[in-house]
Short mmCIF file of C-alpha atoms and ligand atoms in Angstrom, two decimals:
data_model
loop_
_atom_site.label_atom_id
_atom_site.label_comp_id
_atom_site.label_asym_id
_atom_site.label_seq_id
_atom_site.Cartn_x
_atom_site.Cartn_y
_atom_site.Cartn_z
CA MET S 410 103.22 135.60 79.25
CA SER S 411 100.90 138.57 79.26
CA ALA S 412 101.59 141.37 81.69
CA SER S 413 98.12 141.04 83.20
CA HIS S 414 98.88 137.54 84.49
CA SER S 415 102.58 137.87 85.33
CA ASN S 416 102.89 139.40 88.76
CA PRO S 417 105.44 137.99 91.18
CA ALA S 418 103.92 140.07 93.97
CA ARG S 419 100.88 137.81 93.89
CA GLY S 420 100.61 134.73 96.05
CA LEU S 421 101.82 131.35 94.88
CA ALA S 422 98.34 129.82 94.59
CA THR S 423 97.28 132.74 92.38
CA ARG S 424 100.33 132.32 90.19
CA LEU S 425 99.76 128.55 89.90
CA THR S 426 96.27 129.33 88.68
CA HIS S 427 97.26 131.92 86.07
CA ALA S 428 100.90 131.34 85.06
CA GLY S 429 101.53 130.55 81.40
CA ARG S 430 97.94 131.17 80.28
CA LYS S 431 97.12 133.67 77.53
CA PRO S 432 93.41 133.34 76.75
CA GLU S 433 93.57 136.48 74.61
CA ASP S 434 95.91 134.66 72.19
CA PHE S 435 93.59 131.68 71.83
CA HIS S 436 90.12 133.11 71.16
CA GLY S 437 89.48 133.36 74.91
CA PHE S 438 89.87 129.67 75.62
CA VAL S 439 91.11 129.32 79.19
CA ASN S 440 93.87 126.80 78.38
CA PRO S 441 96.47 126.92 75.61
CA PRO S 442 95.86 124.53 72.72
CA VAL S 443 97.66 121.18 72.58
CA VAL S 444 99.66 121.85 69.43
CA HIS S 445 100.68 118.67 67.60
CA ALA S 446 103.28 119.97 65.22
CA SER S 447 106.65 119.83 63.60
CA THR S 448 106.60 122.23 60.62
CA VAL S 449 105.85 125.93 60.94
CA LEU S 450 105.19 127.92 57.74
CA PHE S 451 106.46 131.41 57.00
CA PRO S 452 104.50 133.87 54.82
CA ASP S 453 107.53 134.89 52.70
CA SER S 454 111.28 134.36 52.37
CA LYS S 455 112.14 137.60 54.19
CA THR S 456 110.24 136.50 57.31
CA MET S 457 111.83 133.09 57.00
CA LEU S 458 115.39 134.39 56.68
CA THR S 459 115.07 137.00 59.43
CA GLY S 460 113.14 134.66 61.73
CA ALA S 461 110.68 137.48 62.37
CA GLN S 462 107.84 135.41 63.80
CA PRO S 463 107.39 133.76 67.19
CA PHE S 464 107.73 130.12 66.08
CA HIS S 465 110.10 128.55 63.50
CA TYR S 466 110.11 124.81 64.07
CA ALA S 467 108.25 122.90 66.77
CA ARG S 468 111.33 121.42 68.45
CA ARG S 469 112.45 124.98 69.22
CA GLY S 470 109.17 125.75 70.96
CA ASN S 471 105.46 125.83 70.27
CA PRO S 472 102.49 127.44 72.07
CA THR S 473 101.99 124.40 74.35
CA THR S 474 105.61 123.98 75.49
CA ASN S 475 106.06 127.75 75.83
CA ALA S 476 103.04 127.92 78.13
CA LEU S 477 104.54 125.40 80.57
CA GLU S 478 108.04 126.92 80.32
CA ASP S 479 106.60 130.37 81.07
CA ALA S 480 104.60 128.96 83.98
CA VAL S 481 107.60 127.13 85.48
CA THR S 482 109.74 130.28 85.09
CA GLU S 483 107.15 132.29 86.99
CA ILE S 484 106.44 129.70 89.70
CA GLU S 485 110.16 129.15 90.37
CA GLY S 486 111.02 132.85 90.27
CA ALA S 487 113.61 131.99 87.59
CA ALA S 488 115.20 133.80 84.66
CA GLY S 489 113.98 131.05 82.34
CA ALA S 490 113.13 127.36 82.18
CA ARG S 491 113.29 124.39 79.84
CA LEU S 492 111.31 121.12 79.76
CA ALA S 493 112.73 117.64 79.50
CA PRO S 494 111.08 114.30 78.67
CA SER S 495 111.71 112.92 82.20
CA GLY S 496 113.06 114.01 85.55
CA LEU S 497 116.32 112.22 84.86
CA ALA S 498 116.62 113.96 81.48
CA ALA S 499 116.20 117.26 83.35
CA ILE S 500 119.06 116.28 85.68
CA SER S 501 121.33 115.32 82.76
CA LEU S 502 120.40 118.51 80.87
CA ALA S 503 121.24 120.64 83.91
CA LEU S 504 124.58 118.91 84.57
CA LEU S 505 125.64 118.96 80.91
CA SER S 506 124.70 122.65 80.68
CA CYS S 507 127.43 123.65 83.14
CA LEU S 508 130.14 120.95 83.00
CA SER S 509 132.93 120.40 80.47
CA SER S 510 135.74 117.93 80.10
CA GLY S 511 138.32 118.56 82.84
CA ASP S 512 135.79 120.05 85.28
CA HIS S 513 135.04 118.71 88.76
CA VAL S 514 131.55 118.26 90.21
CA LEU S 515 130.51 117.64 93.82
CA ILE S 516 127.42 115.45 94.22
CA THR S 517 125.56 114.80 97.46
CA ASP S 518 126.01 111.24 98.70
CA SER S 519 122.22 111.08 99.17
CA ALA S 520 121.53 111.77 95.47
CA TYR S 521 118.79 109.96 93.57
CA GLY S 522 120.35 106.66 92.38
CA PRO S 523 120.10 107.34 88.63
CA THR S 524 121.87 110.70 89.19
CA ARG S 525 124.83 108.78 90.59
CA ASN S 526 124.64 106.36 87.65
CA LEU S 527 124.73 109.29 85.21
CA ALA S 528 127.82 110.64 86.98
CA GLU S 529 129.58 107.27 87.12
CA THR S 530 128.95 106.48 83.44
CA THR S 531 128.42 109.48 81.16
CA LEU S 532 130.06 112.26 83.18
CA ARG S 533 133.19 110.21 83.90
CA ARG S 534 133.36 109.11 80.23
CA LEU S 535 133.33 112.78 79.24
CA GLY S 536 136.34 113.40 81.48
CA ILE S 537 134.43 115.07 84.29
CA ASP S 538 135.84 114.41 87.77
CA VAL S 539 133.16 113.43 90.32
CA ASP S 540 133.30 113.45 94.13
CA TYR S 541 130.49 112.70 96.57
CA TYR S 542 130.01 114.61 99.81
CA ASP S 543 128.17 114.19 103.11
CA PRO S 544 124.70 115.73 102.53
CA THR S 545 124.84 117.42 105.96
CA ILE S 546 128.24 119.03 105.31
CA GLY S 547 126.92 122.63 104.99
CA ALA S 548 129.64 125.30 104.68
CA GLY S 549 132.23 122.58 105.32
CA ILE S 550 131.93 121.75 101.63
CA ALA S 551 134.56 124.48 101.04
CA ALA S 552 137.26 121.94 101.96
CA LEU S 553 136.21 119.71 99.04
CA PHE S 554 136.52 122.38 96.36
CA LYS S 555 139.25 122.04 93.74
CA PRO S 556 140.36 124.80 91.37
CA ASN S 557 138.26 123.14 88.62
CA THR S 558 135.06 122.61 90.66
CA LYS S 559 132.30 124.04 88.47
CA ALA S 560 129.11 122.64 89.99
CA VAL S 561 127.59 121.29 93.20
CA MET S 562 124.62 118.94 92.93
CA THR S 563 122.23 119.01 95.89
CA GLU S 564 119.02 117.23 96.76
CA ALA S 565 117.05 117.91 99.93
CA PRO S 566 115.80 115.89 101.51
CA GLY S 567 117.43 112.82 99.93
CA SER S 568 114.59 110.75 98.53
CA LEU S 569 115.54 107.52 100.38
CA THR S 570 117.23 108.68 103.59
CA PHE S 571 115.69 112.16 103.96
CA GLU S 572 118.71 114.14 105.18
CA MET S 573 118.24 117.89 104.84
CA GLN S 574 120.92 120.08 103.27
CA ASP S 575 121.92 123.63 104.18
CA ILE S 576 121.41 124.96 100.65
CA PRO S 577 122.14 128.67 101.39
CA ALA S 578 125.44 127.76 103.11
CA ILE S 579 126.49 125.51 100.22
CA ALA S 580 125.45 128.17 97.67
CA GLU S 581 127.53 130.82 99.41
CA VAL S 582 130.67 128.66 99.21
CA ALA S 583 129.96 127.60 95.62
CA HIS S 584 129.32 131.11 94.35
CA ALA S 585 132.46 132.45 96.02
CA ALA S 586 134.37 129.76 94.09
CA GLY S 587 132.61 130.59 90.81
CA ALA S 588 130.65 127.31 90.74
CA LEU S 589 126.93 126.78 90.07
CA VAL S 590 124.52 125.06 92.46
CA LEU S 591 122.09 122.50 91.10
CA MET S 592 119.23 121.10 93.13
CA ASP S 593 116.87 118.21 92.63
CA ASN S 594 113.88 119.92 94.28
CA THR S 595 111.33 117.25 93.44
CA TRP S 596 110.40 116.62 97.11
CA ALA S 597 109.39 120.13 98.11
CA THR S 598 108.72 121.59 94.65
CA ALA S 599 108.78 125.36 94.19
CA CYS S 600 105.59 125.43 96.29
CA PHE S 601 107.45 124.51 99.49
CA PHE S 602 111.07 125.47 98.78
CA ARG S 603 112.04 128.58 96.83
CA ALA S 604 115.23 127.07 95.45
CA ILE S 605 116.36 129.99 93.28
CA GLU S 606 115.75 132.50 96.10
CA HIS S 607 117.93 130.32 98.37
CA GLY S 608 120.90 130.43 95.98
CA VAL S 609 120.22 127.54 93.59
CA ASP S 610 121.18 128.22 89.95
CA LEU S 611 119.52 125.24 88.28
CA SER S 612 116.35 124.10 90.05
CA ILE S 613 115.31 120.66 88.81
CA GLN S 614 111.93 118.98 89.11
CA ALA S 615 111.00 115.45 88.22
CA GLY S 616 107.67 116.77 86.91
CA THR S 617 106.61 113.13 86.69
CA LYS S 618 105.94 113.36 90.43
CA TYR S 619 103.88 116.26 91.84
CA LEU S 620 103.68 118.51 88.78
CA VAL S 621 101.92 115.90 86.64
CA GLY S 622 100.55 114.47 89.89
CA HIS S 623 98.41 111.71 88.40
CA SER S 624 100.93 108.96 87.55
CA ASP S 625 100.10 109.26 83.86
CA ALA S 626 103.09 111.01 82.23
CA MET S 627 106.85 111.52 82.47
CA LEU S 628 108.21 115.08 82.53
CA GLY S 629 111.13 117.12 83.83
CA THR S 630 111.76 120.83 84.29
CA VAL S 631 114.89 122.92 84.80
CA ALA S 632 114.56 126.52 85.96
CA ALA S 633 117.64 128.74 85.82
CA SER S 634 119.02 131.74 87.70
CA PRO S 635 120.33 134.56 85.46
CA ARG S 636 123.92 133.24 85.61
CA ALA S 637 122.89 129.71 84.55
CA LEU S 638 120.35 130.54 81.85
CA ASP S 639 122.62 130.91 78.80
CA GLY S 640 124.20 127.50 79.37
CA LEU S 641 120.81 125.89 79.87
CA VAL S 642 119.34 127.38 76.69
CA GLU S 643 122.40 126.52 74.60
CA THR S 644 122.64 122.91 75.80
CA TYR S 645 118.90 122.34 75.51
CA GLY S 646 118.96 123.49 71.89
CA ALA S 647 122.10 121.52 71.07
CA LEU S 648 120.76 118.25 72.51
CA GLY S 649 117.51 118.41 70.57
CA LEU S 650 115.31 117.68 73.56
CA HIS S 651 111.57 117.95 73.07
CA VAL S 652 108.50 116.91 75.05
CA GLY S 653 105.35 115.85 73.21
CA PRO S 654 102.41 118.23 73.56
CA ASP S 655 100.10 115.72 75.27
CA ASP S 656 102.58 115.25 78.12
CA VAL S 657 103.14 119.01 78.36
CA PHE S 658 99.37 119.43 78.58
CA LEU S 659 99.27 116.94 81.47
CA GLY S 660 101.97 119.03 83.18
CA LEU S 661 99.97 122.23 82.67
CA ARG S 662 96.84 120.55 83.97
CA GLY S 663 98.65 119.21 87.04
CA LEU S 664 100.23 122.60 87.77
CA ARG S 665 96.86 124.23 88.47
CA THR S 666 96.11 121.97 91.44
CA MET S 667 99.66 121.30 92.65
CA ASP S 668 99.49 123.47 95.77
CA VAL S 669 96.11 122.05 96.82
CA ARG S 670 97.24 118.44 96.31
CA LEU S 671 100.56 119.02 98.07
CA ARG S 672 98.84 120.45 101.15
CA HIS S 673 96.64 117.37 101.35
CA HIS S 674 99.63 115.01 100.87
CA MET S 675 101.47 116.97 103.60
CA ALA S 676 98.63 116.82 106.14
CA SER S 677 97.92 113.12 105.61
CA GLY S 678 101.62 112.30 105.48
CA LEU S 679 102.32 114.04 108.79
CA GLU S 680 99.36 112.36 110.46
CA ILE S 681 100.62 108.93 109.37
CA ALA S 682 104.23 109.84 110.27
CA ARG S 683 103.22 110.85 113.82
CA TRP S 684 101.18 107.69 114.21
CA LEU S 685 104.12 105.57 113.00
CA GLN S 686 106.29 107.21 115.69
CA THR S 687 103.99 105.66 118.31
CA ARG S 688 104.27 102.12 116.91
CA PRO S 689 106.46 99.72 118.92
CA GLU S 690 107.75 98.12 115.68
CA VAL S 691 109.15 101.47 114.46
CA ALA S 692 112.58 102.75 115.56
CA ARG S 693 112.55 106.01 113.67
CA VAL S 694 110.51 107.98 111.14
CA ARG S 695 112.59 109.90 108.57
CA HIS S 696 110.57 113.04 107.89
CA PRO S 697 112.17 116.49 108.20
CA ALA S 698 108.89 118.16 109.19
CA LEU S 699 108.87 116.15 112.46
CA PRO S 700 110.53 118.09 115.32
CA GLU S 701 112.54 114.97 116.29
CA ASP S 702 114.17 114.75 112.85
CA PRO S 703 117.86 115.80 112.67
CA GLY S 704 117.08 117.96 109.61
CA HIS S 705 114.11 119.71 111.21
CA ALA S 706 115.83 123.01 112.03
CA ILE S 707 116.91 123.52 108.41
CA TRP S 708 113.52 122.41 107.11
CA LYS S 709 111.79 124.89 109.41
CA ARG S 710 114.14 127.72 108.47
CA ASP S 711 114.01 127.24 104.67
CA PHE S 712 110.94 125.22 103.69
CA THR S 713 107.26 126.15 103.94
CA GLY S 714 105.84 122.65 103.65
CA ALA S 715 106.43 118.95 103.09
CA CYS S 716 105.13 116.50 100.54
CA GLY S 717 103.73 113.03 101.17
CA LEU S 718 107.04 111.13 100.87
CA PHE S 719 109.02 109.85 103.87
CA ALA S 720 110.52 106.65 105.26
CA PHE S 721 110.58 104.72 108.50
CA ASP S 722 113.05 102.23 110.00
CA PHE S 723 111.86 99.11 111.77
CA ILE S 724 113.42 98.22 115.13
CA ASP S 725 116.51 95.97 114.90
CA SER S 726 114.61 92.79 115.81
CA VAL S 727 112.46 93.03 112.65
CA SER S 728 114.04 90.89 109.94
CA LEU S 729 114.25 91.68 106.25
CA GLU S 730 111.77 88.84 105.58
CA GLN S 731 109.31 90.31 108.09
CA SER S 732 109.59 93.71 106.41
CA HIS S 733 108.73 92.04 103.11
CA ALA S 734 105.71 90.38 104.77
CA PHE S 735 104.67 93.89 105.89
CA LEU S 736 104.81 95.12 102.28
CA ASP S 737 102.97 92.09 100.91
CA ALA S 738 100.10 92.59 103.38
CA LEU S 739 99.37 96.11 102.10
CA LYS S 740 96.27 96.40 99.92
CA LEU S 741 95.83 100.15 99.38
CA PHE S 742 99.54 100.90 99.02
CA GLY S 743 100.88 99.84 95.65
CA LEU S 744 104.44 98.53 95.41
CA GLY S 745 105.91 100.88 92.84
CA TYR S 746 109.06 102.94 92.22
CA SER S 747 107.48 106.32 92.05
CA TRP S 748 105.62 108.93 94.06
CA GLY S 749 103.83 112.24 93.65
CA GLY S 750 100.67 110.77 92.14
CA PHE S 751 97.28 110.64 93.84
CA GLU S 752 97.83 107.12 95.17
CA SER S 753 99.73 105.66 98.11
CA LEU S 754 102.90 103.72 97.31
CA ALA S 755 105.50 101.77 99.29
CA ILE S 756 108.98 100.45 98.52
CA PRO S 757 111.64 98.68 100.55
CA VAL S 758 114.63 101.03 100.97
CA ARG S 759 117.74 99.28 99.68
CA LEU S 760 120.88 101.29 100.29
CA LYS S 761 123.51 98.74 99.30
CA GLY S 762 126.00 100.53 97.07
CA ALA S 763 124.11 103.79 97.47
CA ARG S 764 126.76 105.52 99.60
CA THR S 765 130.44 106.12 99.06
CA ALA S 766 131.30 109.26 101.07
CA THR S 767 129.33 108.55 104.23
CA PRO S 768 128.45 105.31 106.06
CA LEU S 769 125.14 103.64 105.33
CA PRO S 770 122.52 104.37 107.99
CA GLU S 771 122.42 101.50 110.48
CA GLY S 772 119.39 99.80 111.94
CA GLY S 773 116.45 97.62 110.98
CA PRO S 774 115.00 97.46 107.47
CA SER S 775 113.43 100.65 106.11
CA ILE S 776 110.29 101.27 104.12
CA ARG S 777 109.59 104.38 102.05
CA LEU S 778 105.97 105.50 101.89
CA HIS S 779 104.20 107.89 99.59
CA ILE S 780 101.00 108.97 101.29
CA GLY S 781 98.34 109.48 98.64
CA LEU S 782 94.98 111.21 98.67
CA GLU S 783 93.00 108.32 100.17
CA ASP S 784 91.23 108.76 103.54
CA VAL S 785 93.82 108.78 106.33
CA ALA S 786 91.87 106.22 108.37
CA ASP S 787 92.00 103.79 105.46
CA ILE S 788 95.72 104.39 104.94
CA ARG S 789 96.35 103.74 108.65
CA GLY S 790 94.18 100.61 108.52
CA ASP S 791 96.25 99.28 105.63
CA LEU S 792 99.50 99.87 107.53
CA GLU S 793 97.99 98.19 110.62
CA ALA S 794 97.42 95.09 108.47
CA GLY S 795 101.10 95.32 107.50
CA PHE S 796 102.19 95.43 111.15
CA ALA S 797 99.90 92.48 111.94
CA ALA S 798 101.68 90.49 109.22
CA LEU S 799 105.03 91.02 111.03
CA LYS S 800 103.85 88.65 113.75
CA GLY S 801 102.70 85.97 111.34
C1 PLP T 615 111.68 110.09 90.16
C2 PLP T 615 112.78 110.99 90.51
C3 PLP T 615 113.60 111.55 89.53
C4 PLP T 615 113.52 111.16 88.08
O1 PLP T 615 112.31 111.42 87.48
P1 PLP T 615 111.86 110.55 86.19
O2 PLP T 615 110.78 111.34 85.60
O3 PLP T 615 111.46 109.22 86.73
O4 PLP T 615 113.06 110.44 85.29
C5 PLP T 615 114.58 112.44 89.93
N1 PLP T 615 114.75 112.77 91.22
C6 PLP T 615 114.00 112.25 92.19
C7 PLP T 615 114.25 112.65 93.59
C8 PLP T 615 113.00 111.33 91.88
O5 PLP T 615 112.29 110.78 92.85
#
């Protein structure tokens, strides 16, 4: 990236606006071109054999992918970054970049379900020992370390149960033991949690969510601290991962407005969360930005914002069938397994089989909401129709 645009002293919104752009390289056009390519030609055999030009073969980088990698590196305050074709591919890339046969990895019990599936299938098949830990364990994680523990996977808050994690405390223990810290930071993004500055070595984003932001592409990003970068680069190259330029373009486009969108999701989400707290049908709202939330102190200490994703638990007397009637009465909220786009979404939280180290949270059925960019009054009205359907 050009020196004129790369300036970590500038504010985040400024960096989101300028990171990864090099108009001077592209005839002044504000955005980088969407380069559809495989082959790159060399002017002569000497250039070819010495590799003395910026691009050699599109899988190893092209102007479009480099623009987003440069931008993610700058936004995350990382030593470097790589793209992946989905958020889950970013998680597998990050784990494979630092784990070998015979190693041990600690994974938070609140991890995204497919992360657990990856560990239980592929990682175990490769001879990697996996243990799950209580997400709220903090520095107590030291007791779970083995001589071969090479990585700790974190995610805060957990995307179904919303427990916060003390990332700096975990990082201190891990680094003293020579292990790397990985974090699925999709919820807060680098806008609201500076993962690398808080001790994370591999900061992972399901770019599908807030980076792309419009529910129209799948993307993942991994940003590395200096000690994790070589492994990331080597494994990325070895695996042959590549993201098509149209999807990278959608990531670059989403990046420019990410901070603005997130602030709107946060404000609307908090308004709905506070309103839900007043509803007699609701036992508890799981949202770390609420002062009543058990994770609030950590959120307040480490995070600078919240996204639009949280969950609530019905009171015990609400049955599973009634909670399904609630969902079926929603008109604005779509029923869909995603979040981070412009639209509101709801899912029933099903935790069966999701925990092995810690007990499942008790209580009435839970619903996870993604609060989109619709008018808050309309969102509330839709949820009111859901509550009315409980009585039917
Ligand atoms: C969606 C999601 C992912 C995976 O992203 P995909 O692009 O769907 O593969 C990873 N982590 C969290 C927390 C997610 O919500």
